[in-house]
JSON list of C-alpha atoms in Angstrom, two decimals:
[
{"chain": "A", "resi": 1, "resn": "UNK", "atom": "CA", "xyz": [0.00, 0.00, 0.00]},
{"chain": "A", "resi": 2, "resn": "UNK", "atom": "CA", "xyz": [0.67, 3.56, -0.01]},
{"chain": "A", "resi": 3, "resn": "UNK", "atom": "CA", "xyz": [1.45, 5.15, 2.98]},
{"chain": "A", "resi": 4, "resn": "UNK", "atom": "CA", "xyz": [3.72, 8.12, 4.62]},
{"chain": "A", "resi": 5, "resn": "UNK", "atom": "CA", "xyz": [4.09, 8.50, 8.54]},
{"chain": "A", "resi": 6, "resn": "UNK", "atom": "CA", "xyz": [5.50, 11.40, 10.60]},
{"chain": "A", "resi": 7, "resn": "UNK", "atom": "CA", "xyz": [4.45, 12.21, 14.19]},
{"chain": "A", "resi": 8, "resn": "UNK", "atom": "CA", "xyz": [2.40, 14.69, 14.55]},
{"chain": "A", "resi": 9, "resn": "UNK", "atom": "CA", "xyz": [4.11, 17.54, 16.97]},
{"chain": "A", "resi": 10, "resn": "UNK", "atom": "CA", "xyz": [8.49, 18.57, 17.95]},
{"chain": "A", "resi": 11, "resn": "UNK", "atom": "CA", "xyz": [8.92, 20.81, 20.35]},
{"chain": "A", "resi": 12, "resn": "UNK", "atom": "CA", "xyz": [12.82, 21.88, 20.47]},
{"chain": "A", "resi": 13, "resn": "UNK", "atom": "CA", "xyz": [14.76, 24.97, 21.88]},
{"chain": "A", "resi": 14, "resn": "UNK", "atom": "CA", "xyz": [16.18, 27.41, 20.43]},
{"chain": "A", "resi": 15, "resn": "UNK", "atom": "CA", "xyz": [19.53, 26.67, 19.30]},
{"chain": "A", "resi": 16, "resn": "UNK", "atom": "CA", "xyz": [19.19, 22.78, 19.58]},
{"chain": "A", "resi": 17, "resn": "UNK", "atom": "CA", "xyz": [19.02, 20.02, 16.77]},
{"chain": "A", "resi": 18, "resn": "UNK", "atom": "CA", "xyz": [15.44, 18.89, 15.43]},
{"chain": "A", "resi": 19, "resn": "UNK", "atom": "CA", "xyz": [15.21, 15.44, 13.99]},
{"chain": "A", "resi": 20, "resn": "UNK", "atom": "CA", "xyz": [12.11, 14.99, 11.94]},
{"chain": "A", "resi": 21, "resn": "UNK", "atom": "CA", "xyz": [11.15, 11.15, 11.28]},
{"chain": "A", "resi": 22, "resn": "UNK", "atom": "CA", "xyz": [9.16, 9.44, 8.45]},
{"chain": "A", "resi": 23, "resn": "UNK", "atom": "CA", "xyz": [8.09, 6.10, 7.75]},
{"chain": "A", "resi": 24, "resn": "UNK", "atom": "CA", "xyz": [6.89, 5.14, 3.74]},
{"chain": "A", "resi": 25, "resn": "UNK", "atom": "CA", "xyz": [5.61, 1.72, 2.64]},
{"chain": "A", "resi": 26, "resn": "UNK", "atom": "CA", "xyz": [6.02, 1.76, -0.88]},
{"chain": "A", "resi": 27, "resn": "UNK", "atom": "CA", "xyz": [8.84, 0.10, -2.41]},
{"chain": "A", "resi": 28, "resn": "UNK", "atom": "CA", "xyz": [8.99, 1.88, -5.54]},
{"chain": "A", "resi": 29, "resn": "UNK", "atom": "CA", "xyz": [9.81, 5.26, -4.35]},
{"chain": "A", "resi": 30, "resn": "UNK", "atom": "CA", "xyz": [12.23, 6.87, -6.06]},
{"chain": "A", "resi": 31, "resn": "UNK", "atom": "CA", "xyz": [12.70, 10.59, -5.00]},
{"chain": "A", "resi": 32, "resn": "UNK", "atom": "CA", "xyz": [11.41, 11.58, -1.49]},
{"chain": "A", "resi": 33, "resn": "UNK", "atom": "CA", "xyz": [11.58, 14.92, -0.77]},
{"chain": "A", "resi": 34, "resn": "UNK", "atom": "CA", "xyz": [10.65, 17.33, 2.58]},
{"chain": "A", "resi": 35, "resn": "UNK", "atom": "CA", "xyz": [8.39, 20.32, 2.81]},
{"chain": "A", "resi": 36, "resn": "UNK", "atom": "CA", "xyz": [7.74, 23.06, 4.64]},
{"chain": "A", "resi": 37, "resn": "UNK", "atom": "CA", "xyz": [4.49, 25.09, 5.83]},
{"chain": "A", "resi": 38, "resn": "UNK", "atom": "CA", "xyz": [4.80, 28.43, 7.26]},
{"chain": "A", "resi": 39, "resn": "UNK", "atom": "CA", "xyz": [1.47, 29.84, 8.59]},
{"chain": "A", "resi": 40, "resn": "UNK", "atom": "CA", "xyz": [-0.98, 30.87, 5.70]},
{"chain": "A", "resi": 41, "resn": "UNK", "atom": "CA", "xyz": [1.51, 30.06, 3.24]},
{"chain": "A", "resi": 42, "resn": "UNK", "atom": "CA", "xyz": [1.52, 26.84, 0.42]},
{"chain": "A", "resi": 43, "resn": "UNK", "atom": "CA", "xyz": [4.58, 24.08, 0.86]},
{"chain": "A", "resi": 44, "resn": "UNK", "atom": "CA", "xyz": [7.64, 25.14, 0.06]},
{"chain": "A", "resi": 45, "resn": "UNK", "atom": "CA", "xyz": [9.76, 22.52, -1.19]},
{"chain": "A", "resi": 46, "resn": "UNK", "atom": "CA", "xyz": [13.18, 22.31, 1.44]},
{"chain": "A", "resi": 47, "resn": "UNK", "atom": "CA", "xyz": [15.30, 19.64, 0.21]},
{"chain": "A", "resi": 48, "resn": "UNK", "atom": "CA", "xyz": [14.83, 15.98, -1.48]},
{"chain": "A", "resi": 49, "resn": "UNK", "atom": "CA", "xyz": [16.88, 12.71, -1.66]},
{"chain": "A", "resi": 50, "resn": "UNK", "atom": "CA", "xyz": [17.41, 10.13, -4.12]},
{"chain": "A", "resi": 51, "resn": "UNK", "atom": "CA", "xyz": [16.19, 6.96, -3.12]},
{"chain": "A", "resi": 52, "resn": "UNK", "atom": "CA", "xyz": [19.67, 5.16, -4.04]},
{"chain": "A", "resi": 53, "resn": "UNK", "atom": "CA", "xyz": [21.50, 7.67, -1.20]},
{"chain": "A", "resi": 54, "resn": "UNK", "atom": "CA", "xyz": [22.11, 7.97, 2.34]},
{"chain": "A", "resi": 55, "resn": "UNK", "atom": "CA", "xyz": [22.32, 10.92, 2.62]},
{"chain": "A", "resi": 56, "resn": "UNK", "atom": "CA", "xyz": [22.21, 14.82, 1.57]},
{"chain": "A", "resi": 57, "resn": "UNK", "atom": "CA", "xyz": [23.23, 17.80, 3.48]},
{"chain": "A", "resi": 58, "resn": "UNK", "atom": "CA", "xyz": [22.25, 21.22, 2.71]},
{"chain": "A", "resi": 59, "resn": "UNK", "atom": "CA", "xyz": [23.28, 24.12, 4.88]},
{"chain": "A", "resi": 60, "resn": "UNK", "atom": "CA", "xyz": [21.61, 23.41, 8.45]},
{"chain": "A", "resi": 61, "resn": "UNK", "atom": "CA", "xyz": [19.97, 20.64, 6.76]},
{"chain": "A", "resi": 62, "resn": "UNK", "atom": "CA", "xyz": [20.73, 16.67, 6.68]},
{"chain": "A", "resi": 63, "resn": "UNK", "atom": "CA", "xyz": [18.56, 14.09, 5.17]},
{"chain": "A", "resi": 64, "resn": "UNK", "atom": "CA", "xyz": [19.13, 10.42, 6.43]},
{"chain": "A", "resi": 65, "resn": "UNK", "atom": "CA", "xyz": [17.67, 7.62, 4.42]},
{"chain": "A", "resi": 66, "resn": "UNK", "atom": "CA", "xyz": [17.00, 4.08, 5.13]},
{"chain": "A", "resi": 67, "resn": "UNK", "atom": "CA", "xyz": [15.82, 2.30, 2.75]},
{"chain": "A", "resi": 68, "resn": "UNK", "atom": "CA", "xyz": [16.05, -0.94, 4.35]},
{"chain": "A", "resi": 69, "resn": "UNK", "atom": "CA", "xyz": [13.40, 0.38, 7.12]},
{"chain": "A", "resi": 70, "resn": "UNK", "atom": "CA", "xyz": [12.15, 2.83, 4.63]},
{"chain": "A", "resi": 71, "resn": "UNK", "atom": "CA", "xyz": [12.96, 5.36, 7.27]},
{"chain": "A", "resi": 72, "resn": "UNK", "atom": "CA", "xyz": [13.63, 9.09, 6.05]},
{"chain": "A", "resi": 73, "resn": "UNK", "atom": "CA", "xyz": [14.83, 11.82, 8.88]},
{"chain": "A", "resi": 74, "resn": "UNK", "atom": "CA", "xyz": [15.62, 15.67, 8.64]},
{"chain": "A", "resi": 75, "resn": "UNK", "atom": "CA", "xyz": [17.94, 17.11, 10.77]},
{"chain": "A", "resi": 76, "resn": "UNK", "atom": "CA", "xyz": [17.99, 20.59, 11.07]},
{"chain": "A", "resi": 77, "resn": "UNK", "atom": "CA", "xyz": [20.68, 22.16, 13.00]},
{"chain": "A", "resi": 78, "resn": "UNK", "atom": "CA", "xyz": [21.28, 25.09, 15.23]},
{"chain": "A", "resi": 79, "resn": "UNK", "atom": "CA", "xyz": [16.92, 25.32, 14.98]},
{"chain": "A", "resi": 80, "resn": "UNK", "atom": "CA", "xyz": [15.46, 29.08, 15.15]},
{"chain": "A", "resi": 81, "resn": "UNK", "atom": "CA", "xyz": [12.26, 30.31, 15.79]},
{"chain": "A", "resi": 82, "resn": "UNK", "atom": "CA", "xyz": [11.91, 30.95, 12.01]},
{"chain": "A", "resi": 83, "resn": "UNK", "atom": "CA", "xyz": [12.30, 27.09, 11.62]},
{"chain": "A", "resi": 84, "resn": "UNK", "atom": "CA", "xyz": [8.49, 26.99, 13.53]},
{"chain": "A", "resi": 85, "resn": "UNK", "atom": "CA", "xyz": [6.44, 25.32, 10.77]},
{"chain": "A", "resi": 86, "resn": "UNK", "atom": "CA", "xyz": [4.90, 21.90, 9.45]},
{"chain": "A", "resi": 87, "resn": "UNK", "atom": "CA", "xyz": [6.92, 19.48, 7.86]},
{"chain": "A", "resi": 88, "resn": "UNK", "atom": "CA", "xyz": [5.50, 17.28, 5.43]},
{"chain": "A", "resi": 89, "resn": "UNK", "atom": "CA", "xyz": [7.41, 13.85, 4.29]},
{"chain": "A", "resi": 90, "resn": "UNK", "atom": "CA", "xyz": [6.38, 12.92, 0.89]},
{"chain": "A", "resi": 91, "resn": "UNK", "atom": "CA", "xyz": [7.47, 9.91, -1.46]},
{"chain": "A", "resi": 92, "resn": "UNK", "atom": "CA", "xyz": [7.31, 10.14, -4.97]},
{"chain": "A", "resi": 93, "resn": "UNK", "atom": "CA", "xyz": [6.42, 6.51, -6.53]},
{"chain": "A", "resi": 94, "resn": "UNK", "atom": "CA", "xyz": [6.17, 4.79, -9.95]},
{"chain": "A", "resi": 95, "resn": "UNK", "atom": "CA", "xyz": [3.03, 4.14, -10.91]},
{"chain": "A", "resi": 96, "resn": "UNK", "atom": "CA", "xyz": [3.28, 4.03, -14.67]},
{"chain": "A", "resi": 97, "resn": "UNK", "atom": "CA", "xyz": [3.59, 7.90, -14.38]},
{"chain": "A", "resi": 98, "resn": "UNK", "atom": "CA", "xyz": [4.72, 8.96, -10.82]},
{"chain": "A", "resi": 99, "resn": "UNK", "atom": "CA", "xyz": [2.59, 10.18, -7.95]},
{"chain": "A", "resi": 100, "resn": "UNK", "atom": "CA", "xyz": [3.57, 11.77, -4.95]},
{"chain": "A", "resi": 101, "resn": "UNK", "atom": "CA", "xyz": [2.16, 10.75, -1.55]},
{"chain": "A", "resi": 102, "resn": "UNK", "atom": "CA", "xyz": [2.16, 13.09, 1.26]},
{"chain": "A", "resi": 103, "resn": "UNK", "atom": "CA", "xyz": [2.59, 12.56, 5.34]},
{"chain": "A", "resi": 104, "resn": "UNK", "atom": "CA", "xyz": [0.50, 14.30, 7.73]},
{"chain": "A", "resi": 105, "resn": "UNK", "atom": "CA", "xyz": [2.81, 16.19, 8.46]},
{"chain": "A", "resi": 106, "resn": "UNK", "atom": "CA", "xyz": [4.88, 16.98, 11.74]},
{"chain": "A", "resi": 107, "resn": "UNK", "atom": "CA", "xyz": [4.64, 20.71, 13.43]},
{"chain": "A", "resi": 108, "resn": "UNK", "atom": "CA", "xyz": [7.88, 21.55, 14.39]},
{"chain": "A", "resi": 109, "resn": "UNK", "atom": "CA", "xyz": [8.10, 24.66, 17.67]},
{"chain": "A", "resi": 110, "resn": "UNK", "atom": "CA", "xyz": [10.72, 26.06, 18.56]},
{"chain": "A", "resi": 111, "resn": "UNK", "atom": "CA", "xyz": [10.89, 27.72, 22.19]},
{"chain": "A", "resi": 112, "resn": "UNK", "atom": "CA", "xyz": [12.70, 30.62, 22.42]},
{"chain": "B", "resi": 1, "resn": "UNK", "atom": "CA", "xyz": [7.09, 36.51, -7.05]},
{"chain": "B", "resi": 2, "resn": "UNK", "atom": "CA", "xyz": [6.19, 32.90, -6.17]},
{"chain": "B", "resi": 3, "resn": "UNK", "atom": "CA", "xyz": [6.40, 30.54, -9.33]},
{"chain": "B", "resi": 4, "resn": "UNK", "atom": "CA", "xyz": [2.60, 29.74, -8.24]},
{"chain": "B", "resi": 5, "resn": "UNK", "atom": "CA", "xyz": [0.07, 32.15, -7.87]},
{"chain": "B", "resi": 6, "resn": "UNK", "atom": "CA", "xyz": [-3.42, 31.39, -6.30]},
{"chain": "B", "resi": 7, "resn": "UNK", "atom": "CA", "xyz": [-7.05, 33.94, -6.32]},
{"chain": "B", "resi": 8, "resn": "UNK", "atom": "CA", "xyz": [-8.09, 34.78, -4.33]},
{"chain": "B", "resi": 9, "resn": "UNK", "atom": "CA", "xyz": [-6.28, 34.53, -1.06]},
{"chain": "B", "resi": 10, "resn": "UNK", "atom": "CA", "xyz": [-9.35, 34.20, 0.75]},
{"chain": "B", "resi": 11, "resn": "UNK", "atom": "CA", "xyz": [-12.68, 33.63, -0.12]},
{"chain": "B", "resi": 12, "resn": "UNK", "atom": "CA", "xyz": [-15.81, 34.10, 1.86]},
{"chain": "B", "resi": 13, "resn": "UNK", "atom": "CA", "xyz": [-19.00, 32.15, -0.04]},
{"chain": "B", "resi": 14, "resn": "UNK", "atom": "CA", "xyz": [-22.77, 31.26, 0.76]},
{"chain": "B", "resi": 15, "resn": "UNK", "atom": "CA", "xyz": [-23.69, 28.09, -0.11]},
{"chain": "B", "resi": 16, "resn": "UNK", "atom": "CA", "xyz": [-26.04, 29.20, -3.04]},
{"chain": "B", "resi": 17, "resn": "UNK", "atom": "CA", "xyz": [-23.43, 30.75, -4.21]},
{"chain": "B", "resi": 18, "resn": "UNK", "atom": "CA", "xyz": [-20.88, 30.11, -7.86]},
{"chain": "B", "resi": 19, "resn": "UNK", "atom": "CA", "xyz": [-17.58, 31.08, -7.60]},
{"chain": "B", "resi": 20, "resn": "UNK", "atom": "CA", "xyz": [-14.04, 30.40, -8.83]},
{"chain": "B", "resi": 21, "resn": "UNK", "atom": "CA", "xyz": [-10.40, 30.26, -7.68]},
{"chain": "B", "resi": 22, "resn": "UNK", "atom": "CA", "xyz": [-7.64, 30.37, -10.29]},
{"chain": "B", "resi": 23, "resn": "UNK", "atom": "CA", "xyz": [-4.09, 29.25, -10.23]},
{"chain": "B", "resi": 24, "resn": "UNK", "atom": "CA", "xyz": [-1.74, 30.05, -12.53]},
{"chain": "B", "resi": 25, "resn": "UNK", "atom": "CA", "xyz": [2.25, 29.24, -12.80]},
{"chain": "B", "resi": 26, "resn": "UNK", "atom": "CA", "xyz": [4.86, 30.29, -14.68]},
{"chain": "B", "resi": 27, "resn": "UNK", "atom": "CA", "xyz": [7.56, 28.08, -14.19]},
{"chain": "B", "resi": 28, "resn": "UNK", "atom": "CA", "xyz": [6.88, 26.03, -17.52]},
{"chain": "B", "resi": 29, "resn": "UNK", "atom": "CA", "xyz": [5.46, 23.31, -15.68]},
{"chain": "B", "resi": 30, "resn": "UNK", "atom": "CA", "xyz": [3.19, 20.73, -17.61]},
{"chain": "B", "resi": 31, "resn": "UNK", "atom": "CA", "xyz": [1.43, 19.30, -15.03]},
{"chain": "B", "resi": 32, "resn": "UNK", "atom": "CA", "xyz": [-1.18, 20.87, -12.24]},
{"chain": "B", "resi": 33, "resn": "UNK", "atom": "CA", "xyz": [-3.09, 19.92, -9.48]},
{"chain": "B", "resi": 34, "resn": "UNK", "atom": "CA", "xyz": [-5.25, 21.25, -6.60]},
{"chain": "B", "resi": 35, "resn": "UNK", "atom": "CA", "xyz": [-5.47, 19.95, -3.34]},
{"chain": "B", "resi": 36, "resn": "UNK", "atom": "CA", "xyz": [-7.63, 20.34, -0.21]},
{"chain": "B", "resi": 37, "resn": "UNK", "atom": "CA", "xyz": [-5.86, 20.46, 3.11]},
{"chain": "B", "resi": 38, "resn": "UNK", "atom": "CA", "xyz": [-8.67, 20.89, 6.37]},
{"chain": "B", "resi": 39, "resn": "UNK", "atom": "CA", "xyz": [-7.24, 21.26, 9.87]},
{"chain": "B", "resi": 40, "resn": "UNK", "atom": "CA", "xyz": [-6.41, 18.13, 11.52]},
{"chain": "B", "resi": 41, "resn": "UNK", "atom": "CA", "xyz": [-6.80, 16.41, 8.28]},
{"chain": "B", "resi": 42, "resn": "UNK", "atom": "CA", "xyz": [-4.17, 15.01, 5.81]},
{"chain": "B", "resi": 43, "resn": "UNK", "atom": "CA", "xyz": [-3.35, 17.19, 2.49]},
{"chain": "B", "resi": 44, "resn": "UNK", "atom": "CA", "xyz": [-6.11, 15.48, 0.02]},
{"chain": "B", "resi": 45, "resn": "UNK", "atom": "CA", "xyz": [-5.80, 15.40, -3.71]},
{"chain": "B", "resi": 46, "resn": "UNK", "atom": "CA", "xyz": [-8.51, 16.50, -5.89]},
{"chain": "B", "resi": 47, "resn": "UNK", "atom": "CA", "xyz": [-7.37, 16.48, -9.11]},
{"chain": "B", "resi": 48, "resn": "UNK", "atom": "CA", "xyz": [-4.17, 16.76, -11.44]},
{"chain": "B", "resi": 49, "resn": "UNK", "atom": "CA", "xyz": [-3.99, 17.60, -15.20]},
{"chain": "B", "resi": 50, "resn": "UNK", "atom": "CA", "xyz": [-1.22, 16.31, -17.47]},
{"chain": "B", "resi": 51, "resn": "UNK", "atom": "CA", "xyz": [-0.81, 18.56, -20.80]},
{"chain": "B", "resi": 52, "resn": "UNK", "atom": "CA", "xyz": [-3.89, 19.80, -20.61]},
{"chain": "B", "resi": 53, "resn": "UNK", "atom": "CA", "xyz": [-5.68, 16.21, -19.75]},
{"chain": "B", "resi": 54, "resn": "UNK", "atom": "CA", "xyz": [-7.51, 15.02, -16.43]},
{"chain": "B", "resi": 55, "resn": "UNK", "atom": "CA", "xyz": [-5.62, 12.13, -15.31]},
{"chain": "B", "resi": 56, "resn": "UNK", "atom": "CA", "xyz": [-6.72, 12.03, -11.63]},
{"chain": "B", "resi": 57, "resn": "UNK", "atom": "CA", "xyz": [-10.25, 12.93, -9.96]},
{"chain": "B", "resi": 58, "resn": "UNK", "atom": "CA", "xyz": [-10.08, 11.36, -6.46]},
{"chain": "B", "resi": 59, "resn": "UNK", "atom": "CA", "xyz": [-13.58, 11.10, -5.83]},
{"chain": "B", "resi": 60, "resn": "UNK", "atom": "CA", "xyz": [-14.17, 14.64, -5.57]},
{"chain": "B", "resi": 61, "resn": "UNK", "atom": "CA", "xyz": [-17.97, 15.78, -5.46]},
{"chain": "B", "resi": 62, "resn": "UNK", "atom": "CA", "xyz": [-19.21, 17.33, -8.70]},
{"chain": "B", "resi": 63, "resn": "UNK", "atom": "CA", "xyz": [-19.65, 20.83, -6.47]},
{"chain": "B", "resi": 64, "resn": "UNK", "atom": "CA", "xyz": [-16.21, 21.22, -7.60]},
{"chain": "B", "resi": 65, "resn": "UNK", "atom": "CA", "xyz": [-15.34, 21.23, -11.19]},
{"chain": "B", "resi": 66, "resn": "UNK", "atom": "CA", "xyz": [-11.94, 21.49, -12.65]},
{"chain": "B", "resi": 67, "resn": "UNK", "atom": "CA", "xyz": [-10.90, 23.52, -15.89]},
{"chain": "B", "resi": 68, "resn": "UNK", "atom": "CA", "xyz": [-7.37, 23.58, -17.68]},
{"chain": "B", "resi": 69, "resn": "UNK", "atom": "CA", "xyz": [-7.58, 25.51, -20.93]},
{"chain": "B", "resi": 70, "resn": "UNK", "atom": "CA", "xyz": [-3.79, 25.31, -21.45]},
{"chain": "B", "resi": 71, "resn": "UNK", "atom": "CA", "xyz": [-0.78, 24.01, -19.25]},
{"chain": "B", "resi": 72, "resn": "UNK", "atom": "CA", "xyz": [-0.24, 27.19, -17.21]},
{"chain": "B", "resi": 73, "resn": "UNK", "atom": "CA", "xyz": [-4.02, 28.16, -15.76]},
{"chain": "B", "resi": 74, "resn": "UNK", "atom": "CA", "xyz": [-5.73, 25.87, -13.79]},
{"chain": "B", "resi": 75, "resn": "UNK", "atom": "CA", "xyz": [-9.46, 27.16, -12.02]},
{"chain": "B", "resi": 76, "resn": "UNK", "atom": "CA", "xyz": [-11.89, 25.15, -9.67]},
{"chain": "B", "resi": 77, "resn": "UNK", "atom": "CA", "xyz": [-15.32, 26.26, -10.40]},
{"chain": "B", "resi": 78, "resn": "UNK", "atom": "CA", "xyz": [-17.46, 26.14, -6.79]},
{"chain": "B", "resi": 79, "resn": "UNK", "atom": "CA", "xyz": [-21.22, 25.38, -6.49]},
{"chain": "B", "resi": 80, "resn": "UNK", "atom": "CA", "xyz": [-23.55, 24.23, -4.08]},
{"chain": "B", "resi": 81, "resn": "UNK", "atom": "CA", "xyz": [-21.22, 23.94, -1.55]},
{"chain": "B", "resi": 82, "resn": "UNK", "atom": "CA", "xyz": [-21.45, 22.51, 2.06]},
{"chain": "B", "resi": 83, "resn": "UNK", "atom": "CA", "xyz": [-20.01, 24.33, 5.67]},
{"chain": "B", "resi": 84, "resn": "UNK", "atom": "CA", "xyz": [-17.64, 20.86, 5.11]},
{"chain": "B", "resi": 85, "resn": "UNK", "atom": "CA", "xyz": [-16.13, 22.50, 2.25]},
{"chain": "B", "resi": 86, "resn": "UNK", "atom": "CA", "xyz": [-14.70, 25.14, 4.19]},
{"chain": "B", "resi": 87, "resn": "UNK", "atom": "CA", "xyz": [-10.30, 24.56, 3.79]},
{"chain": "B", "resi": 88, "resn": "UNK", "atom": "CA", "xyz": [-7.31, 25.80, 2.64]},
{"chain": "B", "resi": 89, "resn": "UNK", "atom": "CA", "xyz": [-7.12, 24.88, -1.75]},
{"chain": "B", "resi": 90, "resn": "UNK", "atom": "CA", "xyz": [-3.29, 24.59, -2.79]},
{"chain": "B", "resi": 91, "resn": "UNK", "atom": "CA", "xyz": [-3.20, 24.63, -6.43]},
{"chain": "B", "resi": 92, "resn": "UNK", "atom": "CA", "xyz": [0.33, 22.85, -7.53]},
{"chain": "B", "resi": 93, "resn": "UNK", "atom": "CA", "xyz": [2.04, 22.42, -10.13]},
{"chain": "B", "resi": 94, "resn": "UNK", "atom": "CA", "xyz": [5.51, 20.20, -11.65]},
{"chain": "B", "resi": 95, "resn": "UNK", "atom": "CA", "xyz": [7.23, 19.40, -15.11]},
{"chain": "B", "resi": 96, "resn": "UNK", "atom": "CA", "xyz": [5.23, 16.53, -15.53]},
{"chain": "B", "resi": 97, "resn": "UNK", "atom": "CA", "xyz": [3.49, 12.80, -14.46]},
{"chain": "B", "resi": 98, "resn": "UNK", "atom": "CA", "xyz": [6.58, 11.08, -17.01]},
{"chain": "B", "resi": 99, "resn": "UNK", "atom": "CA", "xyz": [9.59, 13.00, -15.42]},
{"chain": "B", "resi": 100, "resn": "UNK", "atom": "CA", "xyz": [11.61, 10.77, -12.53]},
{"chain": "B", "resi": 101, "resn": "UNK", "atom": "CA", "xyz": [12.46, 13.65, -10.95]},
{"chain": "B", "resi": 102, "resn": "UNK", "atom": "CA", "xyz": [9.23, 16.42, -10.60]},
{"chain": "B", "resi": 103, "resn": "UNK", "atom": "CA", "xyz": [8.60, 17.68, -7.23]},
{"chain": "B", "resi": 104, "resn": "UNK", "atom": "CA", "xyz": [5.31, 19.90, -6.93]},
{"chain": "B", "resi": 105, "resn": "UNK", "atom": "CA", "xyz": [5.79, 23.52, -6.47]},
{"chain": "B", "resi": 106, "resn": "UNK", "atom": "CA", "xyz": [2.79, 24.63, -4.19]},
{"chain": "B", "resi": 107, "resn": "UNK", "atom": "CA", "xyz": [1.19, 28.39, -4.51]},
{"chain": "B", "resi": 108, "resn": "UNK", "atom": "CA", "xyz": [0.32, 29.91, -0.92]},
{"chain": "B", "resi": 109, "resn": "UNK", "atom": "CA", "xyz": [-3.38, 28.31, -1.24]},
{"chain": "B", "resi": 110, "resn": "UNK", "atom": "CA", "xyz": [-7.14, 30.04, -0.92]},
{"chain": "B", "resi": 111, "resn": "UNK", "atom": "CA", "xyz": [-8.55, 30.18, 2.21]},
{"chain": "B", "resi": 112, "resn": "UNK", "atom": "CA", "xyz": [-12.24, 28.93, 1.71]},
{"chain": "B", "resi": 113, "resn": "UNK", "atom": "CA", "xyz": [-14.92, 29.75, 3.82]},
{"chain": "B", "resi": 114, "resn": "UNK", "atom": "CA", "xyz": [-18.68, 28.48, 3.57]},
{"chain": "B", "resi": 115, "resn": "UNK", "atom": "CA", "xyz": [-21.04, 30.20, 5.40]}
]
């Protein structure tokens, strides 16, 4: 089946490291990528990994992938107060054309 | 200038009322898609077009109808609808459904509300 996971709330302080997990089902992913919500904005896509790596950093940002346990993590160092938002997990998978299924996402605060 | 633009930003709408939102993109994407996304609810997909072509309607109820005259508009024409209804609308867009590599580019979404 097709399914993304994330729990639903972080709360981290200011200045700590926020790890972000996902779960996916689907075997055939081949890109999975992370998004972010600010507050009465659309998702803005953050960063994505191939689903043959391990791993991608970008700036304050590291994606871990498992793809034995289909796990998928984002680590975002040094976290600010401008890092408050939802994250959303999302797989893209091979249907015959590709589709992209979404998490629930997880809402990320950040205490000053 | 976001690559996505959604109107209106909010919307306020009896339920005898017709009205439209529009999308529109101009990063030379070939694909589009709305989606609804209601508090404490997962992001839901409504529809996608593919050049031009509906190649996804997830059960949506005929209240909403889709148009794409060409690859970089995309509308959702509203009727009859329900206090239910009432969500945030992200319009999306990406290259294509063929390309390994398309993630969606999101506009910043209407803000529905049915009285």
């Amino acid at each position: 089946g097709e399914d993304v996971e994330q729990s639903l709330f972080l709360s981290v302080r200011e200045g700590d490291s926020s790890v972000i997990n996902c779960t996916y089902t689907d075997s055939s992913s081949t890109y999975l990528y992370w998004y972010k919500q600010e507050p009465g904005a659309g998702l803005q896509l953050l960063t994505y990994i191939f689903s043959n790596m391990d791993m991608k950093q970008d700036q304050r940002l590291t994606v871990l992938l498992n793809k034995k346990d289909k796990h998928l993590s984002l680590r975002i160092a040094d976290t600010q107060t401008g890092d408050s938002a939802i994250y959303f997990c999302a797989e893209s998978i091979d249907t015959g054309g590709f589709k992209t299924i979404f998490g629930a996402g997880t809402r990320l605060f950040v205490k000053a | 200038e976001t690559g996505v633009t959604q109107t209106p930003r909010h919307l306020v709408m009896g339920m005898t009322n017709k009205k439209s939102l529009k999308c529109e993109q101009h990063l030379g994407h070939n694909a589009m898609y709305w989606y609804k996304q209601s508090a404490k609810k997962p992001l839901e997909l409504m529809f996608v077009y593919n050049f031009k072509e509906q190649t996804e309607n997830n059960s949506v109820p005929s209240r909403f109808s889709p148009e794409c005259p060409n690859s970089s508009h995309l509308f959702l024409h509203l009727h009859t609808l329900q206090p239910e209804d009432s969500a945030l609308y992200l319009c999306a867009s990406s290259q294509d459904q063929s390309s390994y590599n398309s993630p969606l580019h999101f506009g910043n979404g209407t803000r529905l509300t049915v009285t």
